[in-house]
């Protein structure tokens, strides 16, 4: 017999009455589908906490949007994020996270993500800049990033930024309650490739809310109809990194963080935090 072994994630403690959801998930996992652990489903109270964190996180990005311009350094963006976040009673999650030294990631042009702000790096006319903000408020985490086009850029870089935005929107639209995580990757991969771009494979979206990075991984490169079942109450990011050239990337050896495209062609990324509801994804931070 050739029975595929699937992790039995959905475990109901002995003696606990089965809810309707328990019965549905147990049946799906009997069919051989990979279902989430029950701990990946947030309570309404937890979702409310993440939503409030998300309001501040979005406010940080709005504050960056109002200020960012050519001639600023990435260090200026870091100070802006730190000041806004702390003055709203929140904490910037990146600061000291696994040794990350600053409050925000700022990633310019061929830098894919995890760029470290500093006082020497100037933001220039024509740059495409990703600012990735994560906020902890009352113990709850939210995570979002935007692209900023500085002054006049080239048509090619503008198109990359726009297609990356569409990838996030199409990925989010493809995610359905009791659909599959791979549906997100499938939609993103198809649209990126149609436009002549590649999808970064080495970094992914993630569960978020009670910690910075939680299970499950949310791939952006892959096939529809694969992967874990998405269940209402799951909170996660989608954050596709779309490259003009090759999908391959490397990590700067000196700082251990900065992710750069292998061919040093530009990359663009947008990120939202979402909660899955009975009707589809709802944005908690953008
Ligand atoms: N915000 C990034 C993400 O979207 C993670 C940054 S980790 C840091 O998952 F340490 F670089 F901040
Ligand atoms: Co982020
Ligand atoms: Co993230």
Short mmCIF file of C-alpha atoms and ligand atoms in Angstrom, two decimals:
data_model
loop_
_atom_site.label_atom_id
_atom_site.label_comp_id
_atom_site.label_asym_id
_atom_site.label_seq_id
_atom_site.Cartn_x
_atom_site.Cartn_y
_atom_site.Cartn_z
CA UNK A 1 0.00 0.00 0.00
CA UNK A 2 1.20 3.43 -0.87
CA UNK A 3 -0.41 5.80 1.59
CA UNK A 4 1.13 9.27 1.69
CA UNK A 5 1.92 10.33 5.22
CA UNK A 6 0.62 13.77 6.12
CA UNK A 7 1.34 15.47 9.42
CA UNK A 8 -1.65 15.12 11.69
CA UNK A 9 -1.70 18.72 12.87
CA UNK A 10 -5.28 19.04 14.07
CA UNK A 11 -5.36 17.41 17.48
CA UNK A 12 -8.35 17.73 19.80
CA UNK A 13 -7.46 17.07 23.45
CA UNK A 14 -9.13 13.94 24.86
CA UNK A 15 -12.53 14.60 26.42
CA UNK A 16 -12.98 17.96 24.71
CA UNK A 17 -16.23 18.21 22.77
CA UNK A 18 -15.75 18.48 18.99
CA UNK A 19 -16.76 21.80 17.45
CA UNK A 20 -18.09 22.05 13.92
CA UNK A 21 -14.67 23.32 12.85
CA UNK A 22 -12.93 20.37 14.56
CA UNK A 23 -15.09 17.92 12.60
CA UNK A 24 -14.39 19.71 9.32
CA UNK A 25 -10.64 19.84 9.91
CA UNK A 26 -10.42 16.23 11.07
CA UNK A 27 -12.27 15.17 7.91
CA UNK A 28 -9.95 17.22 5.70
CA UNK A 29 -6.87 15.74 7.34
CA UNK A 30 -8.33 12.25 6.91
CA UNK A 31 -8.52 13.04 3.18
CA UNK A 32 -4.76 13.57 3.30
CA UNK A 33 -4.73 17.38 3.29
CA UNK A 34 -2.19 19.29 5.34
CA UNK A 35 -4.23 21.31 7.83
CA UNK A 36 -2.94 23.92 10.32
CA UNK A 37 -2.42 23.22 14.00
CA UNK A 38 -5.25 24.53 16.16
CA UNK A 39 -2.79 27.00 17.70
CA UNK A 40 -2.49 28.74 14.29
CA UNK A 41 -6.13 29.85 14.57
CA UNK A 42 -6.30 33.15 16.47
CA UNK A 43 -9.13 34.02 18.87
CA UNK A 44 -11.30 37.10 18.21
CA UNK A 45 -9.50 38.84 21.10
CA UNK A 46 -6.09 38.12 19.59
CA UNK A 47 -7.24 39.34 16.17
CA UNK A 48 -8.48 42.55 17.78
CA UNK A 49 -5.05 43.02 19.40
CA UNK A 50 -3.25 42.45 16.09
CA UNK A 51 -5.69 44.84 14.39
CA UNK A 52 -4.75 47.62 16.85
CA UNK A 53 -1.07 46.93 16.36
CA UNK A 54 -1.74 47.10 12.63
CA UNK A 55 -3.29 50.55 12.89
CA UNK A 56 -0.07 51.89 14.42
CA UNK A 57 2.07 49.96 11.94
CA UNK A 58 0.13 51.48 9.03
CA UNK A 59 0.50 54.89 10.68
CA UNK A 60 4.28 54.47 10.70
CA UNK A 61 4.28 53.79 6.96
CA UNK A 62 1.99 56.79 6.37
CA UNK A 63 4.47 58.94 8.31
CA UNK A 64 7.33 57.59 6.17
CA UNK A 65 5.29 58.27 3.01
CA UNK A 66 4.83 61.89 4.07
CA UNK A 67 8.56 62.46 4.67
CA UNK A 68 10.63 60.27 2.37
CA UNK A 69 12.50 62.14 -0.36
CA UNK A 70 15.81 62.39 -2.18
CA UNK A 71 18.62 63.66 0.05
CA UNK A 72 17.48 61.85 3.19
CA UNK A 73 19.60 58.98 4.49
CA UNK A 74 18.21 55.58 5.38
CA UNK A 75 19.27 56.47 8.94
CA UNK A 76 16.77 59.37 8.82
CA UNK A 77 14.01 56.84 8.00
CA UNK A 78 15.14 54.71 10.95
CA UNK A 79 14.85 57.64 13.38
CA UNK A 80 11.44 58.57 11.99
CA UNK A 81 10.17 55.00 12.50
CA UNK A 82 11.62 54.76 16.01
CA UNK A 83 10.18 58.12 17.10
CA UNK A 84 6.71 57.56 15.63
CA UNK A 85 6.44 54.03 17.00
CA UNK A 86 7.63 54.78 20.53
CA UNK A 87 5.56 57.98 20.78
CA UNK A 88 2.49 55.81 20.09
CA UNK A 89 3.33 53.48 22.97
CA UNK A 90 4.60 50.74 20.68
CA UNK A 91 7.94 49.03 19.97
CA UNK A 92 9.69 48.58 16.61
CA UNK A 93 10.00 44.78 16.31
CA UNK A 94 13.19 44.73 14.18
CA UNK A 95 15.29 46.52 16.83
CA UNK A 96 17.60 43.83 18.33
CA UNK A 97 15.57 41.06 16.62
CA UNK A 98 18.11 38.25 16.17
CA UNK A 99 20.81 40.91 16.31
CA UNK A 100 19.28 43.30 13.76
CA UNK A 101 20.62 46.71 14.85
CA UNK A 102 17.89 49.14 13.67
CA UNK A 103 14.14 49.75 13.89
CA UNK A 104 13.21 49.22 10.24
CA UNK A 105 14.45 47.60 7.04
CA UNK A 106 15.16 49.96 4.13
CA UNK A 107 16.01 48.21 0.86
CA UNK A 108 16.97 50.21 -2.23
CA UNK A 109 16.94 49.06 -5.90
CA UNK A 110 18.83 45.71 -6.13
CA UNK A 111 18.51 45.15 -2.37
CA UNK A 112 15.67 42.64 -2.03
CA UNK A 113 15.00 43.05 1.70
CA UNK A 114 16.57 43.41 5.18
CA UNK A 115 18.60 46.50 4.25
CA UNK A 116 20.10 48.06 7.42
CA UNK A 117 19.57 51.82 7.73
CA UNK A 118 22.66 53.95 8.25
CA UNK A 119 23.74 57.58 8.16
CA UNK A 120 25.92 57.24 5.05
CA UNK A 121 23.37 55.78 2.65
CA UNK A 122 21.59 58.56 0.77
CA UNK A 123 18.21 58.09 -0.90
CA UNK A 124 18.55 59.38 -4.48
CA UNK A 125 16.26 60.58 -7.25
CA UNK A 126 15.18 57.57 -9.33
CA UNK A 127 15.58 55.04 -6.50
CA UNK A 128 12.88 52.50 -5.73
CA UNK A 129 12.87 52.01 -1.96
CA UNK A 130 11.18 49.35 0.16
CA UNK A 131 10.45 50.35 3.76
CA UNK A 132 9.43 47.35 5.88
CA UNK A 133 7.89 48.16 9.27
CA UNK A 134 6.92 45.75 12.05
CA UNK A 135 5.25 46.96 15.24
CA UNK A 136 4.69 45.36 18.64
CA UNK A 137 1.76 46.88 20.51
CA UNK A 138 0.42 45.38 23.72
CA UNK A 139 2.32 42.18 22.82
CA UNK A 140 0.78 41.91 19.33
CA UNK A 141 2.81 42.02 16.10
CA UNK A 142 1.89 43.45 12.70
CA UNK A 143 4.11 43.66 9.64
CA UNK A 144 3.83 45.62 6.37
CA UNK A 145 6.03 47.19 3.73
CA UNK A 146 5.62 49.59 0.83
CA UNK A 147 7.63 50.70 -2.18
CA UNK A 148 8.45 54.37 -2.58
CA UNK A 149 9.49 55.74 -5.96
CA UNK A 150 11.79 58.71 -5.39
CA UNK A 151 11.29 61.54 -7.86
CA UNK A 152 11.47 60.38 -11.46
CA UNK A 153 12.48 56.79 -12.08
CA UNK A 154 12.76 54.75 -15.28
CA UNK A 155 9.72 53.14 -16.93
CA UNK A 156 11.27 49.74 -16.24
CA UNK A 157 11.63 50.30 -12.51
CA UNK A 158 8.15 51.83 -12.28
CA UNK A 159 6.67 48.81 -14.05
CA UNK A 160 8.48 46.45 -11.65
CA UNK A 161 7.01 48.32 -8.66
CA UNK A 162 3.52 48.18 -10.19
CA UNK A 163 3.69 44.48 -11.08
CA UNK A 164 4.92 43.66 -7.55
CA UNK A 165 1.86 45.51 -6.17
CA UNK A 166 -0.43 43.55 -8.50
CA UNK A 167 1.25 40.32 -7.39
CA UNK A 168 0.35 41.05 -3.76
CA UNK A 169 -3.24 41.92 -4.69
CA UNK A 170 -3.68 38.85 -6.92
CA UNK A 171 -2.11 36.59 -4.28
CA UNK A 172 -4.48 37.95 -1.64
CA UNK A 173 -7.51 37.53 -3.92
CA UNK A 174 -6.54 33.90 -4.59
CA UNK A 175 -6.61 33.06 -0.88
CA UNK A 176 -10.00 31.60 0.05
CA UNK A 177 -11.31 30.21 3.33
CA UNK A 178 -10.55 26.45 3.27
CA UNK A 179 -8.50 26.96 0.09
CA UNK A 180 -4.76 26.25 0.00
CA UNK A 181 -1.69 28.40 0.73
CA UNK A 182 -0.27 27.36 -2.65
CA UNK A 183 -3.15 29.21 -4.33
CA UNK A 184 -1.39 32.44 -3.28
CA UNK A 185 1.94 31.33 -4.71
CA UNK A 186 0.30 30.09 -7.90
CA UNK A 187 -1.38 33.43 -8.61
CA UNK A 188 1.78 35.43 -7.87
CA UNK A 189 4.09 33.18 -9.87
CA UNK A 190 1.80 33.17 -12.91
CA UNK A 191 1.44 36.96 -13.02
CA UNK A 192 5.12 37.68 -12.38
CA UNK A 193 6.21 35.28 -15.12
CA UNK A 194 3.62 36.68 -17.58
CA UNK A 195 5.30 40.03 -17.04
CA UNK A 196 8.81 38.69 -17.61
CA UNK A 197 9.84 38.84 -13.96
CA UNK A 198 10.97 36.25 -11.43
CA UNK A 199 9.81 35.45 -7.89
CA UNK A 200 12.30 35.19 -5.02
CA UNK A 201 12.18 31.65 -3.62
CA UNK A 202 14.43 31.86 -0.57
CA UNK A 203 12.23 34.16 1.52
CA UNK A 204 8.54 33.87 2.24
CA UNK A 205 5.57 35.35 4.06
CA UNK A 206 4.73 34.00 7.49
CA UNK A 207 2.22 33.67 10.27
CA UNK A 208 2.35 36.72 12.52
CA UNK A 209 0.58 38.20 15.55
CA UNK A 210 1.84 36.69 18.79
CA UNK A 211 5.43 36.69 17.49
CA UNK A 212 7.34 38.25 14.60
CA UNK A 213 7.60 35.08 12.53
CA UNK A 214 5.18 32.23 13.19
CA UNK A 215 4.17 29.14 11.25
CA UNK A 216 3.13 28.63 8.56
CA UNK A 217 5.52 29.79 5.84
CA UNK A 218 3.61 31.54 3.06
CA UNK A 219 5.45 30.86 -0.19
CA UNK A 220 5.22 33.24 -3.12
CA UNK A 221 6.73 30.85 -5.66
CA UNK A 222 4.76 27.68 -6.29
CA UNK A 223 1.63 26.02 -7.60
CA UNK A 224 -2.05 26.47 -6.90
CA UNK A 225 -3.84 23.60 -5.19
CA UNK A 226 -0.84 22.70 -3.02
CA UNK A 227 0.18 23.33 0.56
CA UNK A 228 -1.64 23.87 3.83
CA UNK A 229 -5.38 24.50 4.07
CA UNK A 230 -6.15 28.14 5.00
CA UNK A 231 -8.65 28.35 7.86
CA UNK A 232 -10.56 31.43 9.11
CA UNK A 233 -8.73 32.96 12.07
CA UNK A 234 -5.27 32.46 10.56
CA UNK A 235 -3.20 35.68 10.49
CA UNK A 236 -0.28 35.89 8.09
CA UNK A 237 1.67 38.12 5.74
CA UNK A 238 1.95 38.00 1.98
CA UNK A 239 5.10 39.81 0.84
CA UNK A 240 6.21 38.82 -2.65
CA UNK A 241 9.70 39.89 -3.75
CA UNK A 242 9.65 40.32 -7.53
CA UNK A 243 12.92 40.59 -9.47
CA UNK A 244 13.60 42.17 -12.85
CA UNK A 245 16.19 39.45 -13.62
CA UNK A 246 17.05 36.20 -11.90
CA UNK A 247 15.17 34.98 -8.80
CA UNK A 248 18.47 34.13 -7.14
CA UNK A 249 19.73 36.23 -4.23
CA UNK A 250 22.67 36.38 -1.85
CA UNK A 251 23.20 37.70 1.65
CA UNK A 252 25.87 40.34 2.25
CA UNK A 253 28.66 38.55 4.10
CA UNK A 254 29.78 41.64 5.95
CA UNK A 255 26.54 42.52 7.73
CA UNK A 256 24.86 39.09 7.54
CA UNK A 257 21.47 40.67 6.72
CA UNK A 258 21.25 42.59 3.45
CA UNK A 259 19.67 40.39 0.75
CA UNK A 260 20.73 41.38 -2.79
CA UNK A 261 19.76 40.03 -6.23
CA UNK A 262 22.45 37.76 -7.67
CA UNK A 263 22.55 39.77 -10.93
CA UNK A 264 22.19 43.10 -9.09
CA UNK A 265 19.09 43.98 -11.12
CA UNK A 266 16.28 45.73 -9.20
CA UNK A 267 13.74 44.03 -6.95
CA UNK A 268 10.41 45.23 -5.56
CA UNK A 269 8.25 44.08 -2.63
CA UNK A 270 4.98 45.01 -0.95
CA UNK A 271 3.73 43.40 2.26
CA UNK A 272 0.42 43.37 4.13
CA UNK A 273 -0.69 41.56 7.28
CA UNK A 274 -4.00 39.73 6.70
CA UNK A 275 -6.54 37.74 8.67
CA UNK A 276 -8.55 35.05 6.92
CA UNK A 277 -12.29 35.49 7.56
CA UNK A 278 -15.30 33.41 6.48
CA UNK A 279 -15.40 35.53 3.32
CA UNK A 280 -11.74 35.95 2.35
CA UNK A 281 -8.73 37.93 3.47
CA UNK A 282 -9.07 41.15 5.42
CA UNK A 283 -6.12 43.55 5.63
CA UNK A 284 -4.84 44.30 9.16
CA UNK A 285 -1.83 46.42 8.13
CA UNK A 286 -0.71 47.88 4.83
N1 LIG B 1 9.89 42.57 8.29
C1 LIG B 1 10.55 41.45 7.69
C2 LIG B 1 9.48 40.50 7.25
O1 LIG B 1 8.63 40.91 6.52
C3 LIG B 1 11.52 40.79 8.61
C4 LIG B 1 12.64 41.66 9.00
S1 LIG B 1 13.62 40.87 10.13
C5 LIG B 1 14.70 42.11 10.59
O2 LIG B 1 9.35 39.37 7.63
F1 LIG B 1 15.35 41.67 11.60
F2 LIG B 1 15.46 42.38 9.56
F3 LIG B 1 14.00 43.19 10.91
CO1 LIG B 2 8.04 42.88 6.95
CO1 LIG B 3 6.96 39.78 7.06
#
